[in-house]
Amino acid sequence: MVKIGIATNKKLLELFNMMKGGSLILAPNFQRKLVWNDKHKEDFIETILLSLPFPEIYLADGGINLDTQTSETLVVDGQQRLSTIFQYITASPEFVIKSLPKFADLTPEQKTDFYDYNIVIRDLGRIEEDTIRDIFKRINSVNYALNAVEIRNALYEGEFIQAAKTILESNEISTEDNVFSSVFSDDEVSRMKDLEYVLLMMATVEEGGYFVGDKEVERYVKLYDPEYPSKEETVANFRGVLNLIVNCELPADTIWKKRSSFFTLVVELIKFKRSHGSLPSKEALTNTLISLEQRLNDNKREDVGSNQYAQYYYYTHQGTASRKGRFIRGQLLQTHLEQESSV
């Protein structure tokens, strides 16, 4: 079988001139629309300015104009990276720079280093378009593309991520009957979804409140990469909470073992520990969770606009990662935890 694709290096300047001259085609008909925002673009340009590597770009031979003796090169994978480079150098209005120096403001030495940056190119040569499409599909398959937490894990090895890994590896959740067994499948664990989940809970605790999706996770991963002053306290708090939940011996089908409610339960118990100095007793927590779940089930068909239990139930199925949904779930659980602790 003939091998397709030879890896070589090209100077950034050479690729820029190909784009400028129109011989490098950034958007063949099989490519996706550009989806990077300005923050994505800035992060990528910063990678080059720091002389750090990025994944290889795939090119293939396009058509040849036999009259002008010129040829085209197709970008199979890498159009967002290359278009960002072109926009940065040419000061395109499609790339609004906020936190990086503009290309025009770089020193002559910095510009030279930028132009001299070596980009790894996988040259596929002259192959059929069907083969190009197949290669593009395989490169961008969800089975191969790294998800956000896998990228963070590759980029950062610091204190915040290490704390999350320590929490995952703690004895309280490492048995076959652990509290995460009904939350994540084996495939999700292999894609580090459990690590992403713990990082999200840690970021929420550090933030002191709920936010949308996972937008604050990377900020805390970066902030506490070199040093995480609260590492020991955080690990101890999570271990204590997870151990308490296990000891409550809740039924397998309880709502508290579903992803959204388990998230709420862990975060609110850590908040409770921080404000009260200790966690609820096993008996108190068990009673609270069982009675609250019963009220959620009894009220799940009531008016979401006026019934707080119906609202909680709604936000375990819809808008689970919204700030409002997380806040409503957390507020109701915290109210019941406080009521039980005052008895």
mmCIF file of C-alpha atoms in Angstrom:
data_model
loop_
_atom_site.group_PDB
_atom_site.id
_atom_site.type_symbol
_atom_site.label_atom_id
_atom_site.label_comp_id
_atom_site.label_asym_id
_atom_site.label_seq_id
_atom_site.Cartn_x
_atom_site.Cartn_y
_atom_site.Cartn_z
ATOM 1 C CA MET A 1 0.000 0.000 0.000
ATOM 2 C CA VAL A 2 1.354 3.417 -0.973
ATOM 3 C CA LYS A 3 1.721 5.733 1.977
ATOM 4 C CA ILE A 4 -0.153 9.016 1.667
ATOM 5 C CA GLY A 5 1.295 12.070 3.325
ATOM 6 C CA ILE A 6 4.899 13.188 3.802
ATOM 7 C CA ALA A 7 5.752 15.337 6.811
ATOM 8 C CA THR A 8 7.906 18.385 6.116
ATOM 9 C CA ASN A 9 8.441 21.851 7.562
ATOM 10 C CA LYS A 10 7.553 25.112 5.896
ATOM 11 C CA LYS A 11 8.370 28.589 7.099
ATOM 12 C CA LEU A 12 5.329 30.595 8.101
ATOM 13 C CA LEU A 13 6.385 33.282 5.609
ATOM 14 C CA GLU A 14 6.182 30.825 2.709
ATOM 15 C CA LEU A 15 2.635 29.844 3.598
ATOM 16 C CA PHE A 16 1.662 33.490 4.095
ATOM 17 C CA ASN A 17 2.936 34.382 0.628
ATOM 18 C CA MET A 18 1.033 31.435 -0.862
ATOM 19 C CA MET A 19 -2.152 32.755 0.774
ATOM 20 C CA LYS A 20 -1.371 36.307 -0.339
ATOM 21 C CA GLY A 21 -0.762 35.187 -3.907
ATOM 22 C CA GLY A 22 -3.899 33.039 -4.007
ATOM 23 C CA SER A 23 -2.197 29.712 -4.616
ATOM 24 C CA LEU A 24 -3.098 28.312 -1.186
ATOM 25 C CA ILE A 25 -6.839 27.651 -1.073
ATOM 26 C CA LEU A 26 -8.132 27.979 2.487
ATOM 27 C CA ALA A 27 -11.728 26.956 1.917
ATOM 28 C CA PRO A 28 -12.172 23.976 -0.393
ATOM 29 C CA ASN A 29 -15.809 22.938 -0.722
ATOM 30 C CA PHE A 30 -15.463 20.165 1.874
ATOM 31 C CA GLN A 31 -14.201 22.488 4.614
ATOM 32 C CA ARG A 32 -16.348 23.775 7.463
ATOM 33 C CA LYS A 33 -17.094 27.425 8.082
ATOM 34 C CA LEU A 34 -14.661 29.218 10.366
ATOM 35 C CA VAL A 35 -15.851 29.067 13.957
ATOM 36 C CA TRP A 36 -12.998 30.537 16.009
ATOM 37 C CA ASN A 37 -13.753 33.682 17.965
ATOM 38 C CA ASP A 38 -11.191 36.407 18.695
ATOM 39 C CA LYS A 39 -10.133 34.735 21.971
ATOM 40 C CA HIS A 40 -9.405 31.474 20.142
ATOM 41 C CA LYS A 41 -7.385 33.400 17.570
ATOM 42 C CA GLU A 42 -5.405 35.273 20.220
ATOM 43 C CA ASP A 43 -4.551 32.045 22.028
ATOM 44 C CA PHE A 44 -3.323 30.546 18.772
ATOM 45 C CA ILE A 45 -1.199 33.559 17.788
ATOM 46 C CA GLU A 46 0.270 33.594 21.289
ATOM 47 C CA THR A 47 1.385 30.002 20.695
ATOM 48 C CA ILE A 48 3.469 31.178 17.735
ATOM 49 C CA LEU A 49 4.816 34.258 19.542
ATOM 50 C CA LEU A 50 5.986 31.957 22.355
ATOM 51 C CA SER A 51 7.592 29.611 19.785
ATOM 52 C CA LEU A 52 5.493 26.703 21.013
ATOM 53 C CA PRO A 53 4.382 23.932 18.631
ATOM 54 C CA PHE A 54 0.888 23.316 17.302
ATOM 55 C CA PRO A 55 -0.496 20.281 15.412
ATOM 56 C CA GLU A 56 0.472 19.681 11.799
ATOM 57 C CA ILE A 57 -1.443 21.091 8.857
ATOM 58 C CA TYR A 58 -2.640 18.867 6.018
ATOM 59 C CA LEU A 59 -2.254 20.048 2.423
ATOM 60 C CA ALA A 60 -3.043 18.444 -0.934
ATOM 61 C CA ASP A 61 -2.283 19.345 -4.544
ATOM 62 C CA GLY A 62 -5.046 21.207 -6.356
ATOM 63 C CA GLY A 63 -5.444 22.034 -10.004
ATOM 64 C CA ILE A 64 -2.707 23.224 -12.389
ATOM 65 C CA ASN A 65 -3.249 26.053 -14.865
ATOM 66 C CA LEU A 66 -1.379 24.675 -17.868
ATOM 67 C CA ASP A 67 -1.375 28.052 -19.618
ATOM 68 C CA THR A 68 0.173 30.041 -16.753
ATOM 69 C CA GLN A 69 2.106 27.117 -15.278
ATOM 70 C CA THR A 70 0.723 27.853 -11.807
ATOM 71 C CA SER A 71 -0.776 25.406 -9.346
ATOM 72 C CA GLU A 72 -3.104 25.492 -6.384
ATOM 73 C CA THR A 73 -2.659 23.862 -2.991
ATOM 74 C CA LEU A 74 -5.706 22.834 -0.945
ATOM 75 C CA VAL A 75 -5.858 23.058 2.840
ATOM 76 C CA VAL A 76 -7.331 19.766 4.000
ATOM 77 C CA ASP A 77 -7.026 20.544 7.701
ATOM 78 C CA GLY A 78 -5.772 23.780 9.254
ATOM 79 C CA GLN A 79 -7.759 26.536 7.573
ATOM 80 C CA GLN A 80 -8.611 28.262 10.873
ATOM 81 C CA ARG A 81 -4.975 28.367 11.905
ATOM 82 C CA LEU A 82 -3.771 29.633 8.542
ATOM 83 C CA SER A 83 -6.549 32.197 8.158
ATOM 84 C CA THR A 84 -5.783 33.495 11.662
ATOM 85 C CA ILE A 85 -2.117 33.938 10.712
ATOM 86 C CA PHE A 86 -3.131 35.852 7.579
ATOM 87 C CA GLN A 87 -5.600 38.031 9.506
ATOM 88 C CA TYR A 88 -2.992 38.810 12.174
ATOM 89 C CA ILE A 89 -0.285 39.881 9.736
ATOM 90 C CA THR A 90 -2.641 41.922 7.537
ATOM 91 C CA ALA A 91 -4.491 43.555 10.478
ATOM 92 C CA SER A 92 -7.799 42.198 9.220
ATOM 93 C CA PRO A 93 -10.936 43.700 10.802
ATOM 94 C CA GLU A 94 -12.170 40.103 11.168
ATOM 95 C CA PHE A 95 -9.664 39.641 14.009
ATOM 96 C CA VAL A 96 -10.053 42.150 16.873
ATOM 97 C CA ILE A 97 -6.958 41.944 19.079
ATOM 98 C CA LYS A 98 -7.349 42.828 22.753
ATOM 99 C CA SER A 99 -4.521 41.303 24.782
ATOM 100 C CA LEU A 100 -1.708 40.718 22.279
ATOM 101 C CA PRO A 101 0.580 43.184 20.493
ATOM 102 C CA LYS A 102 -0.509 43.828 16.938
ATOM 103 C CA PHE A 103 1.799 42.504 14.244
ATOM 104 C CA ALA A 104 2.670 46.045 13.144
ATOM 105 C CA ASP A 105 3.827 46.817 16.695
ATOM 106 C CA LEU A 106 6.253 43.899 16.914
ATOM 107 C CA THR A 107 9.957 44.670 16.798
ATOM 108 C CA PRO A 108 11.844 43.759 13.592
ATOM 109 C CA GLU A 109 13.365 40.802 15.477
ATOM 110 C CA GLN A 110 9.945 39.589 16.637
ATOM 111 C CA LYS A 111 8.540 39.878 13.113
ATOM 112 C CA THR A 112 11.468 37.891 11.751
ATOM 113 C CA ASP A 113 10.975 35.187 14.367
ATOM 114 C CA PHE A 114 7.258 35.098 13.515
ATOM 115 C CA TYR A 115 7.956 34.702 9.794
ATOM 116 C CA ASP A 116 10.645 32.088 10.508
ATOM 117 C CA TYR A 117 8.332 29.931 12.623
ATOM 118 C CA ASN A 118 8.403 26.363 11.304
ATOM 119 C CA ILE A 119 5.005 24.791 10.612
ATOM 120 C CA VAL A 120 4.774 21.022 10.259
ATOM 121 C CA ILE A 121 3.046 20.194 6.971
ATOM 122 C CA ARG A 122 1.609 16.815 6.010
ATOM 123 C CA ASP A 123 1.709 16.874 2.212
ATOM 124 C CA LEU A 124 -0.873 14.456 0.816
ATOM 125 C CA GLY A 125 0.205 15.031 -2.777
ATOM 126 C CA ARG A 126 -2.153 14.651 -5.712
ATOM 127 C CA ILE A 127 -5.021 12.407 -4.622
ATOM 128 C CA GLU A 128 -8.676 12.048 -5.525
ATOM 129 C CA GLU A 129 -11.150 14.418 -3.881
ATOM 130 C CA ASP A 130 -13.067 11.484 -2.385
ATOM 131 C CA THR A 131 -9.874 10.423 -0.619
ATOM 132 C CA ILE A 132 -9.286 13.989 0.581
ATOM 133 C CA ARG A 133 -12.814 14.111 1.976
ATOM 134 C CA ASP A 134 -12.297 10.783 3.740
ATOM 135 C CA ILE A 135 -9.026 11.987 5.297
ATOM 136 C CA PHE A 136 -10.685 15.239 6.407
ATOM 137 C CA LYS A 137 -13.534 13.299 8.004
ATOM 138 C CA ARG A 138 -11.155 11.007 9.850
ATOM 139 C CA ILE A 139 -8.951 13.855 11.105
ATOM 140 C CA ASN A 140 -11.976 15.677 12.500
ATOM 141 C CA SER A 141 -13.796 12.621 13.828
ATOM 142 C CA VAL A 142 -15.003 12.987 17.428
ATOM 143 C CA ASN A 143 -13.238 9.702 18.117
ATOM 144 C CA TYR A 144 -9.861 11.334 17.445
ATOM 145 C CA ALA A 145 -10.358 15.003 18.288
ATOM 146 C CA LEU A 146 -9.328 15.959 21.788
ATOM 147 C CA ASN A 147 -12.070 17.348 23.971
ATOM 148 C CA ALA A 148 -11.542 20.394 26.172
ATOM 149 C CA VAL A 149 -10.454 18.559 29.295
ATOM 150 C CA GLU A 150 -8.051 16.311 27.338
ATOM 151 C CA ILE A 151 -6.425 19.443 25.914
ATOM 152 C CA ARG A 152 -6.191 20.992 29.387
ATOM 153 C CA ASN A 153 -4.691 17.782 30.720
ATOM 154 C CA ALA A 154 -2.094 17.847 27.935
ATOM 155 C CA LEU A 155 -1.241 21.531 28.422
ATOM 156 C CA TYR A 156 -1.268 21.762 32.208
ATOM 157 C CA GLU A 157 0.237 19.473 34.818
ATOM 158 C CA GLY A 158 -0.046 21.891 37.700
ATOM 159 C CA GLU A 159 -1.589 22.035 41.125
ATOM 160 C CA PHE A 160 -5.267 22.531 40.241
ATOM 161 C CA ILE A 161 -5.500 19.563 37.868
ATOM 162 C CA GLN A 162 -3.376 17.441 40.199
ATOM 163 C CA ALA A 163 -5.810 18.188 43.021
ATOM 164 C CA ALA A 164 -8.711 17.025 40.831
ATOM 165 C CA LYS A 165 -6.860 13.826 39.975
ATOM 166 C CA THR A 166 -6.136 13.211 43.649
ATOM 167 C CA ILE A 167 -9.836 13.586 44.413
ATOM 168 C CA LEU A 168 -10.698 11.057 41.694
ATOM 169 C CA GLU A 169 -8.103 8.612 42.964
ATOM 170 C CA SER A 170 -9.112 8.887 46.624
ATOM 171 C CA ASN A 171 -10.151 5.685 48.389
ATOM 172 C CA GLU A 172 -13.669 6.958 48.972
ATOM 173 C CA ILE A 173 -14.532 6.748 45.264
ATOM 174 C CA SER A 174 -12.178 4.071 43.950
ATOM 175 C CA THR A 175 -14.267 0.991 44.715
ATOM 176 C CA GLU A 176 -16.621 -0.745 42.290
ATOM 177 C CA ASP A 177 -19.542 0.716 44.255
ATOM 178 C CA ASN A 178 -18.211 4.291 44.088
ATOM 179 C CA VAL A 179 -20.373 7.389 43.899
ATOM 180 C CA PHE A 180 -19.423 8.033 40.265
ATOM 181 C CA SER A 181 -20.381 4.560 39.006
ATOM 182 C CA SER A 182 -23.869 5.683 37.998
ATOM 183 C CA VAL A 183 -22.718 9.075 36.749
ATOM 184 C CA PHE A 184 -20.201 8.168 34.038
ATOM 185 C CA SER A 185 -19.841 5.286 31.617
ATOM 186 C CA ASP A 186 -16.493 3.577 31.040
ATOM 187 C CA ASP A 187 -16.189 5.373 27.700
ATOM 188 C CA GLU A 188 -16.791 8.747 29.370
ATOM 189 C CA VAL A 189 -14.142 7.970 31.962
ATOM 190 C CA SER A 190 -11.701 7.102 29.174
ATOM 191 C CA ARG A 191 -12.382 10.563 27.699
ATOM 192 C CA MET A 192 -11.734 12.163 31.115
ATOM 193 C CA LYS A 193 -15.326 13.321 31.586
ATOM 194 C CA ASP A 194 -15.051 12.480 35.294
ATOM 195 C CA LEU A 195 -11.975 14.718 35.571
ATOM 196 C CA GLU A 196 -13.807 17.504 33.744
ATOM 197 C CA TYR A 197 -16.707 17.092 36.187
ATOM 198 C CA VAL A 198 -14.487 17.370 39.267
ATOM 199 C CA LEU A 199 -12.710 20.408 37.796
ATOM 200 C CA LEU A 200 -16.101 22.031 37.233
ATOM 201 C CA MET A 201 -17.110 21.427 40.853
ATOM 202 C CA MET A 202 -13.768 22.764 42.095
ATOM 203 C CA ALA A 203 -14.059 25.893 39.933
ATOM 204 C CA THR A 204 -17.607 26.470 41.218
ATOM 205 C CA VAL A 205 -16.427 26.243 44.822
ATOM 206 C CA GLU A 206 -13.532 28.613 44.117
ATOM 207 C CA GLU A 207 -15.843 31.040 42.304
ATOM 208 C CA GLY A 208 -18.182 31.078 45.293
ATOM 209 C CA GLY A 209 -21.210 30.837 43.017
ATOM 210 C CA TYR A 210 -22.593 29.223 39.914
ATOM 211 C CA PHE A 211 -21.782 30.123 36.304
ATOM 212 C CA VAL A 212 -22.831 28.983 32.828
ATOM 213 C CA GLY A 213 -21.397 25.773 31.418
ATOM 214 C CA ASP A 214 -17.702 25.314 32.190
ATOM 215 C CA LYS A 215 -16.441 28.748 31.148
ATOM 216 C CA GLU A 216 -14.540 29.391 34.393
ATOM 217 C CA VAL A 217 -12.766 26.029 34.539
ATOM 218 C CA GLU A 218 -9.839 26.942 32.295
ATOM 219 C CA ARG A 219 -9.328 30.207 34.164
ATOM 220 C CA TYR A 220 -8.793 28.347 37.422
ATOM 221 C CA VAL A 221 -6.703 25.641 35.778
ATOM 222 C CA LYS A 222 -4.368 28.375 34.464
ATOM 223 C CA LEU A 223 -4.503 30.532 37.614
ATOM 224 C CA TYR A 224 -3.580 27.701 39.936
ATOM 225 C CA ASP A 225 -1.291 25.803 37.583
ATOM 226 C CA PRO A 226 1.978 26.858 39.280
ATOM 227 C CA GLU A 227 0.573 26.902 42.829
ATOM 228 C CA TYR A 228 -2.798 26.098 44.397
ATOM 229 C CA PRO A 229 -2.755 27.383 47.987
ATOM 230 C CA SER A 230 -6.062 25.672 48.876
ATOM 231 C CA LYS A 231 -5.063 22.290 47.446
ATOM 232 C CA GLU A 232 -4.955 20.335 50.717
ATOM 233 C CA GLU A 233 -8.158 21.917 52.029
ATOM 234 C CA THR A 234 -9.987 21.294 48.744
ATOM 235 C CA VAL A 235 -8.930 17.649 48.541
ATOM 236 C CA ALA A 236 -9.893 17.093 52.180
ATOM 237 C CA ASN A 237 -13.291 18.746 51.681
ATOM 238 C CA PHE A 238 -14.095 16.690 48.602
ATOM 239 C CA ARG A 239 -12.964 13.468 50.250
ATOM 240 C CA GLY A 240 -15.075 14.191 53.305
ATOM 241 C CA VAL A 241 -18.151 14.978 51.223
ATOM 242 C CA LEU A 242 -17.771 11.964 48.935
ATOM 243 C CA ASN A 243 -17.220 9.677 51.906
ATOM 244 C CA LEU A 244 -20.346 11.068 53.592
ATOM 245 C CA ILE A 245 -22.440 10.505 50.458
ATOM 246 C CA VAL A 246 -21.222 6.908 50.185
ATOM 247 C CA ASN A 247 -22.039 6.261 53.846
ATOM 248 C CA CYS A 248 -25.606 7.497 53.337
ATOM 249 C CA GLU A 249 -26.160 4.340 51.243
ATOM 250 C CA LEU A 250 -28.754 5.948 48.993
ATOM 251 C CA PRO A 251 -30.655 3.717 46.553
ATOM 252 C CA ALA A 252 -29.183 3.229 43.086
ATOM 253 C CA ASP A 253 -32.027 5.054 41.343
ATOM 254 C CA THR A 254 -31.981 8.116 43.591
ATOM 255 C CA ILE A 255 -31.958 11.523 41.934
ATOM 256 C CA TRP A 256 -28.822 12.341 43.955
ATOM 257 C CA LYS A 257 -26.806 9.937 41.824
ATOM 258 C CA LYS A 258 -27.855 11.676 38.611
ATOM 259 C CA ARG A 259 -25.257 14.001 37.143
ATOM 260 C CA SER A 260 -26.918 17.368 37.704
ATOM 261 C CA SER A 261 -28.123 16.687 41.264
ATOM 262 C CA PHE A 262 -24.889 15.004 42.308
ATOM 263 C CA PHE A 263 -23.045 18.126 41.141
ATOM 264 C CA THR A 264 -25.387 20.279 43.246
ATOM 265 C CA LEU A 265 -25.077 17.971 46.253
ATOM 266 C CA VAL A 266 -21.265 18.002 46.331
ATOM 267 C CA VAL A 267 -20.957 21.763 45.812
ATOM 268 C CA GLU A 268 -23.593 22.637 48.408
ATOM 269 C CA LEU A 269 -22.157 20.267 51.001
ATOM 270 C CA ILE A 270 -18.727 21.865 50.612
ATOM 271 C CA LYS A 271 -20.332 25.311 50.970
ATOM 272 C CA PHE A 272 -22.132 24.023 54.084
ATOM 273 C CA LYS A 273 -18.828 22.762 55.509
ATOM 274 C CA ARG A 274 -17.154 26.103 54.882
ATOM 275 C CA SER A 275 -19.918 28.093 56.554
ATOM 276 C CA HIS A 276 -20.588 25.753 59.499
ATOM 277 C CA GLY A 277 -17.148 24.268 60.084
ATOM 278 C CA SER A 278 -18.442 20.704 59.735
ATOM 279 C CA LEU A 279 -20.641 18.519 57.566
ATOM 280 C CA PRO A 280 -24.114 17.280 58.501
ATOM 281 C CA SER A 281 -24.284 13.904 60.209
ATOM 282 C CA LYS A 282 -24.949 10.847 58.080
ATOM 283 C CA GLU A 283 -28.435 10.533 59.589
ATOM 284 C CA ALA A 284 -29.281 14.205 59.041
ATOM 285 C CA LEU A 285 -28.086 14.201 55.444
ATOM 286 C CA THR A 286 -29.866 10.932 54.628
ATOM 287 C CA ASN A 287 -33.130 12.247 56.034
ATOM 288 C CA THR A 288 -32.744 15.540 54.139
ATOM 289 C CA LEU A 289 -32.041 13.897 50.786
ATOM 290 C CA ILE A 290 -34.805 11.294 51.057
ATOM 291 C CA SER A 291 -37.446 13.794 52.162
ATOM 292 C CA LEU A 292 -36.408 16.383 49.569
ATOM 293 C CA GLU A 293 -36.470 13.812 46.783
ATOM 294 C CA GLN A 294 -39.979 12.790 47.818
ATOM 295 C CA ARG A 295 -41.140 16.388 47.645
ATOM 296 C CA LEU A 296 -39.503 16.799 44.224
ATOM 297 C CA ASN A 297 -41.371 13.772 42.912
ATOM 298 C CA ASP A 298 -44.656 14.902 44.471
ATOM 299 C CA ASN A 299 -44.403 18.353 42.884
ATOM 300 C CA LYS A 300 -42.715 17.619 39.538
ATOM 301 C CA ARG A 301 -45.909 18.232 37.555
ATOM 302 C CA GLU A 302 -46.787 21.466 39.335
ATOM 303 C CA ASP A 303 -46.356 24.938 37.816
ATOM 304 C CA VAL A 304 -42.655 25.556 37.191
ATOM 305 C CA GLY A 305 -43.213 29.302 37.435
ATOM 306 C CA SER A 306 -44.426 29.219 41.033
ATOM 307 C CA ASN A 307 -43.386 25.905 42.587
ATOM 308 C CA GLN A 308 -39.745 25.673 43.684
ATOM 309 C CA TYR A 309 -39.761 21.866 43.730
ATOM 310 C CA ALA A 310 -41.156 21.737 40.207
ATOM 311 C CA GLN A 311 -38.433 24.215 39.204
ATOM 312 C CA TYR A 312 -35.720 22.011 40.684
ATOM 313 C CA TYR A 313 -37.098 18.959 38.905
ATOM 314 C CA TYR A 314 -37.308 20.889 35.624
ATOM 315 C CA TYR A 315 -33.657 21.936 35.891
ATOM 316 C CA THR A 316 -32.529 18.347 36.302
ATOM 317 C CA HIS A 317 -33.704 17.701 32.727
ATOM 318 C CA GLN A 318 -33.600 21.084 30.966
ATOM 319 C CA GLY A 319 -30.980 23.819 31.224
ATOM 320 C CA THR A 320 -28.953 21.733 33.643
ATOM 321 C CA ALA A 321 -25.731 23.655 32.924
ATOM 322 C CA SER A 322 -27.347 27.102 32.946
ATOM 323 C CA ARG A 323 -26.482 29.488 35.770
ATOM 324 C CA LYS A 324 -30.163 29.818 36.653
ATOM 325 C CA GLY A 325 -30.679 26.061 36.765
ATOM 326 C CA ARG A 326 -27.647 25.493 38.962
ATOM 327 C CA PHE A 327 -28.599 28.365 41.261
ATOM 328 C CA ILE A 328 -32.181 27.138 41.739
ATOM 329 C CA ARG A 329 -31.058 23.600 42.517
ATOM 330 C CA GLY A 330 -28.358 24.811 44.887
ATOM 331 C CA GLN A 331 -30.596 27.272 46.705
ATOM 332 C CA LEU A 332 -33.327 24.702 47.402
ATOM 333 C CA LEU A 333 -30.900 22.037 48.600
ATOM 334 C CA GLN A 334 -29.048 24.528 50.812
ATOM 335 C CA THR A 335 -32.353 25.625 52.371
ATOM 336 C CA HIS A 336 -33.193 22.040 53.319
ATOM 337 C CA LEU A 337 -29.665 21.395 54.641
ATOM 338 C CA GLU A 338 -29.972 24.476 56.866
ATOM 339 C CA GLN A 339 -33.416 23.454 58.092
ATOM 340 C CA GLU A 340 -32.210 19.984 59.066
ATOM 341 C CA SER A 341 -29.108 21.352 60.823
ATOM 342 C CA SER A 342 -31.237 23.701 62.949
ATOM 343 C CA VAL A 343 -33.481 20.927 64.254
#
